[in-house]
Coordinates of C-alpha atoms in Angstrom, one line a residue:
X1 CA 145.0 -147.3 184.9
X2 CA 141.3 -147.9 184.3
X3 CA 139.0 -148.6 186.9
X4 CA 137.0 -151.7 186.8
X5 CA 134.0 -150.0 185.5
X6 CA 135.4 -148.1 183.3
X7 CA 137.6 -151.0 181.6
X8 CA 134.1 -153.3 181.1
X9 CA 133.2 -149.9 179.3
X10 CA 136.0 -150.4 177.2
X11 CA 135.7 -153.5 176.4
X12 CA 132.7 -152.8 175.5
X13 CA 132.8 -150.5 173.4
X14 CA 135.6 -152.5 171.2
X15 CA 133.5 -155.9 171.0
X16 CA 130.1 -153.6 169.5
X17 CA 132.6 -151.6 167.3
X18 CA 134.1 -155.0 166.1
X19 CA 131.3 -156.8 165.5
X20 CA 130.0 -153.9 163.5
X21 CA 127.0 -153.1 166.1
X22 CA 126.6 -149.5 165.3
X23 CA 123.2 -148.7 166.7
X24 CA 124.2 -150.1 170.4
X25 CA 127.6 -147.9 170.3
X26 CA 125.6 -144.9 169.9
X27 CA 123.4 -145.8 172.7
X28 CA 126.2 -146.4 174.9
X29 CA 128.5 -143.4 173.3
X30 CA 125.3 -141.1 174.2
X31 CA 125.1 -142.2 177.8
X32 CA 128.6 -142.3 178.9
X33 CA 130.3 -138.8 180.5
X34 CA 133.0 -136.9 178.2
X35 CA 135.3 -138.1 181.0
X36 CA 134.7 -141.4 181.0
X37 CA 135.2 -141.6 177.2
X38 CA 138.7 -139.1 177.8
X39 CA 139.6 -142.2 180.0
X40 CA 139.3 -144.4 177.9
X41 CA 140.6 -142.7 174.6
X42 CA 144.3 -143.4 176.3
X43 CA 143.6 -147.2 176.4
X44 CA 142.5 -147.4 172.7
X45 CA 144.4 -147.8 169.4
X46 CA 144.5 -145.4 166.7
X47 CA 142.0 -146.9 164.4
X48 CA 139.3 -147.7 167.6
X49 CA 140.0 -143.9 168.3
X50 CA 139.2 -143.0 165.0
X51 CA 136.3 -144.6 164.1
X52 CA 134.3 -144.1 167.5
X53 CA 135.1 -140.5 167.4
X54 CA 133.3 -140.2 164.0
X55 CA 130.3 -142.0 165.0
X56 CA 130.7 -139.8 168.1
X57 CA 130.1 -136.9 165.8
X58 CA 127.5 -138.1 163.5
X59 CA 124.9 -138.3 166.8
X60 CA 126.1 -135.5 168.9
X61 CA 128.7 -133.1 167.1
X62 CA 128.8 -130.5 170.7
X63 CA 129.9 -134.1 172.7
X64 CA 132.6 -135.1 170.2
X65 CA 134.3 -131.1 170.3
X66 CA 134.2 -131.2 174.0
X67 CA 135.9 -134.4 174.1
X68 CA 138.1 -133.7 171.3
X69 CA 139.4 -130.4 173.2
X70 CA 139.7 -132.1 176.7
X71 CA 141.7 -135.2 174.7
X72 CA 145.5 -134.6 175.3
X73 CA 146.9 -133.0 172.3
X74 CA 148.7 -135.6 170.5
X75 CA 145.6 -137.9 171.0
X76 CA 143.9 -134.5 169.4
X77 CA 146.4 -134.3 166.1
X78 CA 146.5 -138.2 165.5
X79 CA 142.6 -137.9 165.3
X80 CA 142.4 -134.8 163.3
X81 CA 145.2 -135.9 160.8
X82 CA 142.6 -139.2 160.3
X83 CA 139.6 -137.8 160.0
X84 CA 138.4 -136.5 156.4
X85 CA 139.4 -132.4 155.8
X86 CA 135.5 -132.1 156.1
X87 CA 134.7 -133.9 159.1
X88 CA 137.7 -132.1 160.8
X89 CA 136.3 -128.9 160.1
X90 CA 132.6 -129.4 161.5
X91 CA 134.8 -130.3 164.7
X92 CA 137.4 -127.2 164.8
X93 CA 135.0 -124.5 164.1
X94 CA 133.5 -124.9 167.5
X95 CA 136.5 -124.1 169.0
X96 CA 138.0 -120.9 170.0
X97 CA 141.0 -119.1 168.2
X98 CA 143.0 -119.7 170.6
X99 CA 142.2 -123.8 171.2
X100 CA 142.7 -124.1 167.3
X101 CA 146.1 -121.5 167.8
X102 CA 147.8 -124.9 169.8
X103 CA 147.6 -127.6 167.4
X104 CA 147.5 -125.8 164.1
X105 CA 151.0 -126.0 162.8
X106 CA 150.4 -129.8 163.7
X107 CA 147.7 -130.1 161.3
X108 CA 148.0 -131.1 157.5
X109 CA 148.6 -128.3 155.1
X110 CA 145.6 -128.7 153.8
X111 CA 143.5 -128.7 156.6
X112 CA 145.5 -125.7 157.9
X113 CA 144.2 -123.6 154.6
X114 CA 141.0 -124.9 155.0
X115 CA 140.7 -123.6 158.9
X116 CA 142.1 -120.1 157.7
X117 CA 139.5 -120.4 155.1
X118 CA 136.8 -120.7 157.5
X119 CA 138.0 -117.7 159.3
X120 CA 136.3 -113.9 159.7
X121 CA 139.5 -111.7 158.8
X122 CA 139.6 -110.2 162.3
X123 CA 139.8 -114.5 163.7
X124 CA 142.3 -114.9 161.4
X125 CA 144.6 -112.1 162.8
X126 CA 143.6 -113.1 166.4
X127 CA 145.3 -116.4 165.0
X128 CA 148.5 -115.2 164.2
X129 CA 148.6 -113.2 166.9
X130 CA 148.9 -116.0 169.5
X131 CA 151.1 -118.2 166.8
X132 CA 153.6 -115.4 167.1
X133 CA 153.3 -115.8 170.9
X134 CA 156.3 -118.6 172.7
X135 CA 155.6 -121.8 173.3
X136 CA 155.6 -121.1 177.1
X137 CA 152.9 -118.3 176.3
X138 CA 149.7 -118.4 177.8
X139 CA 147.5 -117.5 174.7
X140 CA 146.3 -121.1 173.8
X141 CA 145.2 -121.1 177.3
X142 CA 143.2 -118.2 177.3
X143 CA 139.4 -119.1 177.4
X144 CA 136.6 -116.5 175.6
X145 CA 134.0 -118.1 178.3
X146 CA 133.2 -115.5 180.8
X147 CA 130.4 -112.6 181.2
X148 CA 131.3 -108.9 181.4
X149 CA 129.3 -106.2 181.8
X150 CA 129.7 -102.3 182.1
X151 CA 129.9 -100.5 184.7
X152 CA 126.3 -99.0 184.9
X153 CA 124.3 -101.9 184.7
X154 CA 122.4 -102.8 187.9
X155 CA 122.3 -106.2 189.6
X156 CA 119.6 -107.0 187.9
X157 CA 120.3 -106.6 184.3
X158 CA 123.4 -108.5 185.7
X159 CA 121.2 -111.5 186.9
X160 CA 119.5 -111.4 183.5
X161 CA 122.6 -111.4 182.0
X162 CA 123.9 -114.3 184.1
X163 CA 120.5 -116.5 183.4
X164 CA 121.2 -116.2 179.5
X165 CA 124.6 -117.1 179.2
X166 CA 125.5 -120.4 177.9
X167 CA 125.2 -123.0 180.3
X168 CA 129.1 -124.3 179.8
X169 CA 130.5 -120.9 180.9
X170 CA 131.4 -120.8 185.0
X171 CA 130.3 -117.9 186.6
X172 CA 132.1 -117.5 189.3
X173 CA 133.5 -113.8 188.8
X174 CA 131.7 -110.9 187.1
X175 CA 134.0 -108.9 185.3
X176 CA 133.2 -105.0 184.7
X177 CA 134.4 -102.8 181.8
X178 CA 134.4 -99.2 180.7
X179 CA 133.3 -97.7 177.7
X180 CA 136.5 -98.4 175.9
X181 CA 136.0 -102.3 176.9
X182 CA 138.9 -101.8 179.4
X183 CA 139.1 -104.2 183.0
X184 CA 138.3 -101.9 186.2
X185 CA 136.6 -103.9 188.5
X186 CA 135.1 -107.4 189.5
X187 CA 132.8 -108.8 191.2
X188 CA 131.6 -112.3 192.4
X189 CA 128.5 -114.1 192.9
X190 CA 127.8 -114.1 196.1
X191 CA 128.4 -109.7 196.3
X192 CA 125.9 -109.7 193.2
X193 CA 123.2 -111.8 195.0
X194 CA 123.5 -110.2 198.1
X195 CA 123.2 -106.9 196.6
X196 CA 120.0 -104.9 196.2
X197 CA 118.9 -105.4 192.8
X198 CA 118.9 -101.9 192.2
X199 CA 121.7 -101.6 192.8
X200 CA 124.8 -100.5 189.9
X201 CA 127.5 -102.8 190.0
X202 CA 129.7 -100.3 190.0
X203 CA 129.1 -99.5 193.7
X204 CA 129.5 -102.9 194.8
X205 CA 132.6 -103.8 192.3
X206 CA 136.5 -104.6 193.6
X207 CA 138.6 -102.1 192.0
X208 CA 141.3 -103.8 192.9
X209 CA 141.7 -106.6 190.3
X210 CA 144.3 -108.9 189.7
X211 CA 145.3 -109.5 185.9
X212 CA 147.4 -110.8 183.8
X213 CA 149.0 -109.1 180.7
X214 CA 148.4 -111.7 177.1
X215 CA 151.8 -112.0 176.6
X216 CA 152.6 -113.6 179.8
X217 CA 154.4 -116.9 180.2
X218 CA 152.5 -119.9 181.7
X219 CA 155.2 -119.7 184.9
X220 CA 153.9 -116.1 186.1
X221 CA 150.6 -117.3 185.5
X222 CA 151.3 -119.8 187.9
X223 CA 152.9 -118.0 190.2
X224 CA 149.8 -115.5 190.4
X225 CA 147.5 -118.4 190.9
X226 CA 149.6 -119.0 193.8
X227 CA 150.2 -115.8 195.2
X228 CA 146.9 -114.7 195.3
X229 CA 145.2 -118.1 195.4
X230 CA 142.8 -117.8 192.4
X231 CA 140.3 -119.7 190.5
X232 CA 140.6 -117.5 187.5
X233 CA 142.5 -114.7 186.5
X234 CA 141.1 -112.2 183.9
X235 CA 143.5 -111.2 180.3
X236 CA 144.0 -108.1 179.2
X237 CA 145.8 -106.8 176.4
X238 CA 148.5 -103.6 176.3
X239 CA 145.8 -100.9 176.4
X240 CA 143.9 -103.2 179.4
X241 CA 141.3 -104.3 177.2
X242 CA 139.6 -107.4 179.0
X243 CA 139.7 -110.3 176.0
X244 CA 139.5 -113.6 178.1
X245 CA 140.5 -115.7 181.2
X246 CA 142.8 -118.5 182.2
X247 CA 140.7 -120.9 184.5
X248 CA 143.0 -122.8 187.0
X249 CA 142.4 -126.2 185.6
X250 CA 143.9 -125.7 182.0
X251 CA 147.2 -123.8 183.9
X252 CA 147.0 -127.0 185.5
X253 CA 147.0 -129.1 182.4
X254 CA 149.5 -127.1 180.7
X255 CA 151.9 -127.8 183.7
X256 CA 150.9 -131.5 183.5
X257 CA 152.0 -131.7 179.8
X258 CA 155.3 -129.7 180.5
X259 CA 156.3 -131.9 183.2
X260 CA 155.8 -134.7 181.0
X261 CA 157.6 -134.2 177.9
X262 CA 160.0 -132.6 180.4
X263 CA 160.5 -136.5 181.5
X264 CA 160.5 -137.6 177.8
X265 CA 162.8 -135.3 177.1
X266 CA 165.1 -136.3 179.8
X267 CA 165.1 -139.6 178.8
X268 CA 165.9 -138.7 174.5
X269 CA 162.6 -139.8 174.1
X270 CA 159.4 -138.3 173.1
X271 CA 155.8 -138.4 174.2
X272 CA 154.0 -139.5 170.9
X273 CA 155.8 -143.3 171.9
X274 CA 152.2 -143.7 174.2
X275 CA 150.1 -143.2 171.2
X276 CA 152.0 -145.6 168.9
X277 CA 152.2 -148.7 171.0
X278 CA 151.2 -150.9 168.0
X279 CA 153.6 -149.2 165.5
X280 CA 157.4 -150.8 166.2
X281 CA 158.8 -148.9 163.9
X282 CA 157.1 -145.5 164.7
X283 CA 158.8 -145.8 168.4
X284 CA 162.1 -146.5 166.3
X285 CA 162.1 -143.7 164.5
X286 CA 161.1 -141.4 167.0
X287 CA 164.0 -142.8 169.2
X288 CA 166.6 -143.5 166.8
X289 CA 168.0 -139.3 166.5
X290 CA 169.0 -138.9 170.3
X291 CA 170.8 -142.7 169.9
X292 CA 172.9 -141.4 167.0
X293 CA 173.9 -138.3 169.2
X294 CA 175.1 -140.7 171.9
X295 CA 176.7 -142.9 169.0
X296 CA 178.8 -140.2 167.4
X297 CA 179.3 -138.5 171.0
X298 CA 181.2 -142.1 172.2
X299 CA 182.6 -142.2 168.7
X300 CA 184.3 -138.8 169.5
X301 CA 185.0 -139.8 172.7
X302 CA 186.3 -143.8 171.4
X303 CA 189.0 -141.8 169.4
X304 CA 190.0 -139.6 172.2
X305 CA 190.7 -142.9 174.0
X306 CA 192.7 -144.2 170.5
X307 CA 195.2 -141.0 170.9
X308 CA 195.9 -141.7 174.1
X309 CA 197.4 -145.6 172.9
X310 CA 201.0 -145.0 174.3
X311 CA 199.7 -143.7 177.9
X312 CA 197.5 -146.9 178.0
X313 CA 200.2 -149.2 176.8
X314 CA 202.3 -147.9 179.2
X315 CA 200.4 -148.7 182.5
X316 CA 197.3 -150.6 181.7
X317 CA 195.6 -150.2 184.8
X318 CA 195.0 -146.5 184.4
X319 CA 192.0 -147.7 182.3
X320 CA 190.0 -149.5 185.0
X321 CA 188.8 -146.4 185.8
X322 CA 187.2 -145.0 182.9
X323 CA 183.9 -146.4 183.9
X324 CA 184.1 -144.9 186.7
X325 CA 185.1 -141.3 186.2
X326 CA 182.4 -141.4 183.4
X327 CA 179.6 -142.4 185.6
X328 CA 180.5 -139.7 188.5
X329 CA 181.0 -136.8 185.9
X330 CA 177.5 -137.8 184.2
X331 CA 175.8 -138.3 187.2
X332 CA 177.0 -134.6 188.4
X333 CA 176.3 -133.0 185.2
X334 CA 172.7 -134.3 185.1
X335 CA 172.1 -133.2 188.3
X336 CA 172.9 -129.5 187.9
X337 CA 171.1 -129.9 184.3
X338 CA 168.3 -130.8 185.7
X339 CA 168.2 -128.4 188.8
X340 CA 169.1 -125.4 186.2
X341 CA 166.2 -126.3 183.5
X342 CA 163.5 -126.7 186.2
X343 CA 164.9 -123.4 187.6
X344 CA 164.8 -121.7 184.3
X345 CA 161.2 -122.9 183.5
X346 CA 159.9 -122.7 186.8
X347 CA 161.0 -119.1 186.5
X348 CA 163.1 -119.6 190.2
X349 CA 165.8 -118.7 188.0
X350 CA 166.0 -115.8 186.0
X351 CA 166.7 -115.8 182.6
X352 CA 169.0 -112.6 183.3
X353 CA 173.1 -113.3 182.9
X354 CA 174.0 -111.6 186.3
X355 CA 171.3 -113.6 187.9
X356 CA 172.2 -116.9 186.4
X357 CA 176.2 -116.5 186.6
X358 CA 175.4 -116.1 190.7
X359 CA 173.4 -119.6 190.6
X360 CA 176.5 -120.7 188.4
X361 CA 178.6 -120.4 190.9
X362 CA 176.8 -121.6 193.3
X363 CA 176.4 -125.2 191.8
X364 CA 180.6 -124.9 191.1
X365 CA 180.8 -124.1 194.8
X366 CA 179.1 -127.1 195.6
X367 CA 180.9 -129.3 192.9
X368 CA 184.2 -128.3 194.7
X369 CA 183.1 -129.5 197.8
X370 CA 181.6 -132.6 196.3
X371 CA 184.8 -133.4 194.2
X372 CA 187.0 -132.7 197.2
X373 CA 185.3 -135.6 199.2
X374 CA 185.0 -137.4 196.2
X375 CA 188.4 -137.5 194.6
X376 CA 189.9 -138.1 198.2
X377 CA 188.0 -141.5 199.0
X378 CA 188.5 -142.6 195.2
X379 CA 192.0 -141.8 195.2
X380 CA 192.9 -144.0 198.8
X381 CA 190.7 -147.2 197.1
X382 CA 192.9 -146.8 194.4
X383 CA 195.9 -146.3 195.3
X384 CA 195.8 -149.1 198.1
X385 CA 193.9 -151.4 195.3
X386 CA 196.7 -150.8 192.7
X387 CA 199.6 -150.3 195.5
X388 CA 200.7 -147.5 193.9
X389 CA 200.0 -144.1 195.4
X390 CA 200.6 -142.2 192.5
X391 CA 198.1 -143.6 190.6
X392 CA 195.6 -142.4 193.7
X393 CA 197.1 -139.1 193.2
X394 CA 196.5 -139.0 189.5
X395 CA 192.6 -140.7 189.8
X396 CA 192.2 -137.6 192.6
X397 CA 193.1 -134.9 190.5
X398 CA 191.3 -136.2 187.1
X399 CA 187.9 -136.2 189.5
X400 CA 188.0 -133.3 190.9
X401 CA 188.7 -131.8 187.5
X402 CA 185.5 -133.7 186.0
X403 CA 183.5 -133.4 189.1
X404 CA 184.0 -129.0 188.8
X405 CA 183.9 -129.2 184.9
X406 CA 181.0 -131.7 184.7
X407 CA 178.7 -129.4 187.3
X408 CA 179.7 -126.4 185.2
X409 CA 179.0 -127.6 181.9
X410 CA 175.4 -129.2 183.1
X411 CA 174.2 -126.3 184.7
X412 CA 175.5 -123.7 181.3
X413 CA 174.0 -125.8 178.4
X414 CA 170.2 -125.8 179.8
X415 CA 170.7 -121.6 179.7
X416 CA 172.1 -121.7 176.3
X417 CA 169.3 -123.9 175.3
X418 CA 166.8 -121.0 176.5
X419 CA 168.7 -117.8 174.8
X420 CA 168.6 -119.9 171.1
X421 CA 165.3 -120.7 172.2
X422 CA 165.2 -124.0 172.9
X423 CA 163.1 -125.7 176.0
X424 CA 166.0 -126.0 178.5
X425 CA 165.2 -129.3 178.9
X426 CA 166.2 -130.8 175.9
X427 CA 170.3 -129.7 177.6
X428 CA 169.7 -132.2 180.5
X429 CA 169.4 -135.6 178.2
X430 CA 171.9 -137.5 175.8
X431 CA 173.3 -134.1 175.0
X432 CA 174.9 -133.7 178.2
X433 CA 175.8 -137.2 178.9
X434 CA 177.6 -137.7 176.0
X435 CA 179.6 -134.3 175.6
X436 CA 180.7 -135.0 179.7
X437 CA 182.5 -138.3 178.8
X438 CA 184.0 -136.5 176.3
X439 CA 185.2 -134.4 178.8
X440 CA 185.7 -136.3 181.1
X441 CA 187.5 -139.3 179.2
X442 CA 190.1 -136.3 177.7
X443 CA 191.0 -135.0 181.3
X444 CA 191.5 -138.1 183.1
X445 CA 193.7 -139.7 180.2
X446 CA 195.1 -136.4 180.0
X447 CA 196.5 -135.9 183.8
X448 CA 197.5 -139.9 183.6
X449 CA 199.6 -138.8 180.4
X450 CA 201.1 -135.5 183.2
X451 CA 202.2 -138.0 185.0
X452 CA 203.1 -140.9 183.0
X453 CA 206.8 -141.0 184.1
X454 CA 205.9 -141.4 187.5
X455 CA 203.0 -144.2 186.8
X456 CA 206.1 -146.3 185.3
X457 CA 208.2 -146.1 188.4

């Protein structure tokens, strides 16, 4: 939510661009920090998004890229895919390979050929090099903003180098580099100014450097920022050639993102819903695929019930359950879904059979004594409810079955996701609803049709 300072600003903003008062946008545009106008971007519709952004660029081209790359990415596509091939391209050339690397395949075909266009040869096999990289890589992350040096340079061609750089690269870290442009040592700021001025950096370097290979996944790159409590970690490539750093904040981003469409995910929905809250029938079509997998997965499970006619004919009551052996077998499968995929993407559980098959069995272990409590309270309701203690007996056994076969499927189908590599998360929605009351639905019929001839006495 906006503050109320920054929601005037909005307003503003919309009334000038409305009312066609170009001159007095720019002023204000000018003025106002990128993150005010990042803010704001959320709480605008496509069109307002649109049309600022290119007067953005017509007075300060640098402004509009920064706020373009710090815009969240489907804010970033929805703006690109608007804006005149052109006028996209004056934007995307200021970014790095690896910035354009994350949205590309997003982009138009034709704007895509016109980026690869633009490219030196060398830029445009740096490109495919991270596209070839996962989707949980860290390559788009990867930032060409930082100052090396080699290893005989003294502190003060160091502080000369430092006073020259750009002013939007952070120097916190001085990285040092052989010959061969390969990582040996680092040094920070306040070793350098301390430092006699004559003295080679080489001498007053850390040898000991903490890295991180380019085809690592965002989740060890978290869990070095962690370990070692880091503001930035320095990438090298499989001959330890330094060729960028991840900076804490876009790690942090990325994990912001993940989380989020983690949630959308969860839900059989989808992220671009925020951006299209004036298009009805966009958010339709984006949610209509995961309704028709819980449509056909009760159709399935609606003829399941339709065999089972005679059973049900035969004692009614056996179906005032159904609800509720459905809700407790989804409930238990979306819990061990959802433990497993954070587990799997989190990287606190290995992507390694024998490793999994132990957590596996853990989460059965823990269904059995979950169904055992369970299926024993559910079964003396229902058999004193019904006065019939068969039918407890049968409502027992049907639960416990679920309860084990519910935890088991949950906590397989987010792994199987990951080895046909899908995002695990994707196993922990509609998916896995929908096949449990499948499965649940044709064991509790199933066991009530065991034990029919007793349910008639």
């Amino acid at each position: 939510m906006l503050t109320p300072s920054l929601n005037v600003l909005k307003e503003t903003l919309k009334r000038l661009l409305y009312k066609g008062n170009y001159k007095a946008l720019e002023r204000i545009l000018e003025k106002t920090h990128k993150g005010d106008l990042v803010a704001i971007f959320r709480y605008l519709s496509h069109q307002e998004r649109v049309k600022i952004f290119q007067i953005l660029m017509n007075i300060n081209i640098e402004k509009a890229s920064d706020l373009l790359y710090d815009l969240d990415e489907d804010v970033q596509i929805e703006i690109l895919r608007a804006l005149p091939i052109k006028e996209a391209l004056r934007v995307l050339i200021t970014f790095s390979v690896g910035e354009i690397s994350k949205i590309i395949d997003k982009l138009p075909v034709e704007l895509q050929n016109a980026i690869m266009a633009k490219l030196a040869e060398e830029e445009k096999e740096e490109l495919r090099k991270f596209i070839s990289y996962g989707e949980d890589s860290i390559a788009p992350l990867i930032s060409e903003e930082y100052i090396a040096v080699e290893e005989e340079k003294t502190v003060e061609d160091v502080l000369n180098i430092i006073r020259s750089a750009p002013e939007d690269i952070e120097v916190v870290y001085i990285y040092v580099i052989d010959k061969k442009e390969r990582l040996i040592g680092v040094a920070s700021i306040k070793e350098i100014l301390t430092a006699p001025v004559n003295a080679q950096i080489k001498d007053i370097m850390n040898t000991d450097v903490i890295s991180i290979r380019s085809d690592a996944t965002k989740s060890e790159a978290i869990d070095i920022f962690q370990r070692y409590d880091l503001l930035i970690i320095p990438v090298v490539d499989e001959n330890d050639e330094l060729i960028g750093v991840i900076y804490i904040d876009d790690i942090l981003d990325a994990i912001t993102e993940k989380t989020t469409e983690d949630f959308f995910k969860m839900a059989g929905a989808q992220e671009e819903e925020l951006f299209y809250t004036n298009q009805i029938l966009k958010t339709a079509k984006l949610r209509l695929p995961w309704l028709f997998v819980v449509v056909f997965g009760e159709m399935v499970s609606a003829v399941i019930i339709s065999l089972f006619d005679f059973t049900i004919r035969q004692f009614l009551p056996i179906v005032f359950f159904l609800p509720l052996v459905a809700a407790i077998s989804g409930m238990i499968s979306s819990q061990s879904a959802i433990i497993t995929a954070r587990g799997l993407t989190t990287g606190k559980i290995t992507e390694y059979f024998k490793d999994f098959l132990n957590f596996l069995l853990r989460e059965v272990k823990v269904a059995v004594l979950i169904a055992l409590a369970v299926s024993l309270v559910v079964g003396l309701i229902s058999s004193v409810w019904i006065s019939k203690h068969i039918i407890g007996v049968v409502i027992g056994i049907a639960l416990f079955l679920n309860i084990v076969i519910a935890a088991f499927v949950g906590g397989l189908l987010p792994y199987i996701s990951l080895k046909i590599h899908k995002d695990p998360t994707v196993a922990t929605g509609p998916i896995t609803l929908t096949l449990n009351d499948i499965i649940g639905i044709l064991i509790y019929l199933g066991t009530a049709t065991l034990f029919l001839e007793y349910l008639k006495v």
